[in-house]
Amino acid sequence: DAKNASAVVSLCSDHLKQFIDDPDQNLKYLGLVGFVELMKSHPKAVIEHKEPVLLCLADEDVTIRTRALELLAGMITRKSL
């Protein structure tokens, strides 16, 4: 039901944030890829984690920076500009 789906999405986004916060580059990348996929169906859940995504723009790994930019581009709306 919808109530459980919301809880599952929230749990998923919280776990993906933990991946992004991890110093392991592979986990960070997987977290960003997961957020890209989650953004397609639940953008509000991803937007709540904008700050850690912004921090990924300063990462030394170009693939992490690219995924972060991809996510941020999906977060931009007329309201947020």
CSV table of C-alpha atoms in Angstrom, one decimal:
chain,number,residue,atom,x,y,z
A,1,ASP,CA,0.0,0.0,0.0
A,2,ALA,CA,1.0,3.6,-0.4
A,3,LYS,CA,2.0,4.1,3.2
A,4,ASN,CA,4.5,1.3,3.1
A,5,ALA,CA,5.8,2.4,-0.3
A,6,SER,CA,6.6,5.8,1.2
A,7,ALA,CA,8.5,4.2,4.1
A,8,VAL,CA,10.4,2.0,1.8
A,9,VAL,CA,11.4,4.9,-0.5
A,10,SER,CA,12.5,6.9,2.6
A,11,LEU,CA,14.6,3.9,3.9
A,12,CYS,CA,16.1,3.4,0.5
A,13,SER,CA,17.1,7.1,0.1
A,14,ASP,CA,18.6,7.1,3.6
A,15,HIS,CA,20.8,4.1,2.8
A,16,LEU,CA,21.9,5.6,-0.5
A,17,LYS,CA,22.9,8.7,1.4
A,18,GLN,CA,25.1,6.5,3.7
A,19,PHE,CA,26.7,5.2,0.5
A,20,ILE,CA,27.5,8.7,-0.7
A,21,ASP,CA,28.9,9.7,2.7
A,22,ASP,CA,31.2,6.6,2.7
A,23,PRO,CA,34.9,7.4,1.9
A,24,ASP,CA,35.0,4.3,-0.4
A,25,GLN,CA,34.8,5.7,-3.9
A,26,ASN,CA,32.9,2.6,-5.2
A,27,LEU,CA,30.2,2.9,-2.6
A,28,LYS,CA,29.9,6.7,-3.2
A,29,TYR,CA,29.5,6.0,-7.0
A,30,LEU,CA,26.8,3.3,-6.3
A,31,GLY,CA,24.9,5.7,-4.1
A,32,LEU,CA,24.9,8.3,-6.8
A,33,VAL,CA,23.8,5.8,-9.4
A,34,GLY,CA,21.0,4.6,-7.0
A,35,PHE,CA,19.9,8.2,-6.5
A,36,VAL,CA,19.8,8.8,-10.3
A,37,GLU,CA,17.4,5.8,-10.6
A,38,LEU,CA,15.3,6.8,-7.6
A,39,MET,CA,15.1,10.3,-9.1
A,40,LYS,CA,13.0,8.9,-12.0
A,41,SER,CA,10.2,7.8,-9.7
A,42,HIS,CA,10.6,9.7,-6.4
A,43,PRO,CA,12.4,13.0,-7.1
A,44,LYS,CA,11.4,14.6,-3.8
A,45,ALA,CA,13.1,11.8,-1.8
A,46,VAL,CA,16.3,12.5,-3.7
A,47,ILE,CA,16.1,16.3,-3.4
A,48,GLU,CA,16.1,15.9,0.4
A,49,HIS,CA,19.7,14.8,0.1
A,50,LYS,CA,20.9,17.6,-2.0
A,51,GLU,CA,23.8,18.7,0.3
A,52,PRO,CA,25.8,15.4,0.1
A,53,VAL,CA,25.3,15.4,-3.6
A,54,LEU,CA,26.7,19.0,-3.8
A,55,LEU,CA,29.7,17.8,-1.8
A,56,CYS,CA,30.4,15.2,-4.5
A,57,LEU,CA,31.1,18.0,-7.0
A,58,ALA,CA,34.5,18.5,-5.2
A,59,ASP,CA,35.4,14.8,-5.4
A,60,GLU,CA,38.7,13.9,-7.1
A,61,ASP,CA,37.0,11.1,-9.2
A,62,VAL,CA,35.5,12.5,-12.4
A,63,THR,CA,32.8,9.8,-12.6
A,64,ILE,CA,31.5,10.8,-9.2
A,65,ARG,CA,31.5,14.4,-10.2
A,66,THR,CA,29.6,13.5,-13.4
A,67,ARG,CA,27.0,11.5,-11.6
A,68,ALA,CA,26.6,14.4,-9.0
A,69,LEU,CA,26.1,16.9,-11.9
A,70,GLU,CA,23.5,14.5,-13.5
A,71,LEU,CA,21.6,14.4,-10.3
A,72,LEU,CA,21.7,18.1,-9.7
A,73,ALA,CA,20.5,18.8,-13.2
A,74,GLY,CA,17.5,16.7,-12.4
A,75,MET,CA,16.8,18.7,-9.2
A,76,ILE,CA,16.7,22.0,-10.8
A,77,THR,CA,13.2,23.6,-11.2
A,78,ARG,CA,12.0,27.1,-11.9
A,79,LYS,CA,11.3,27.5,-8.2
A,80,SER,CA,14.8,26.5,-7.2
A,81,LEU,CA,16.5,29.0,-9.6
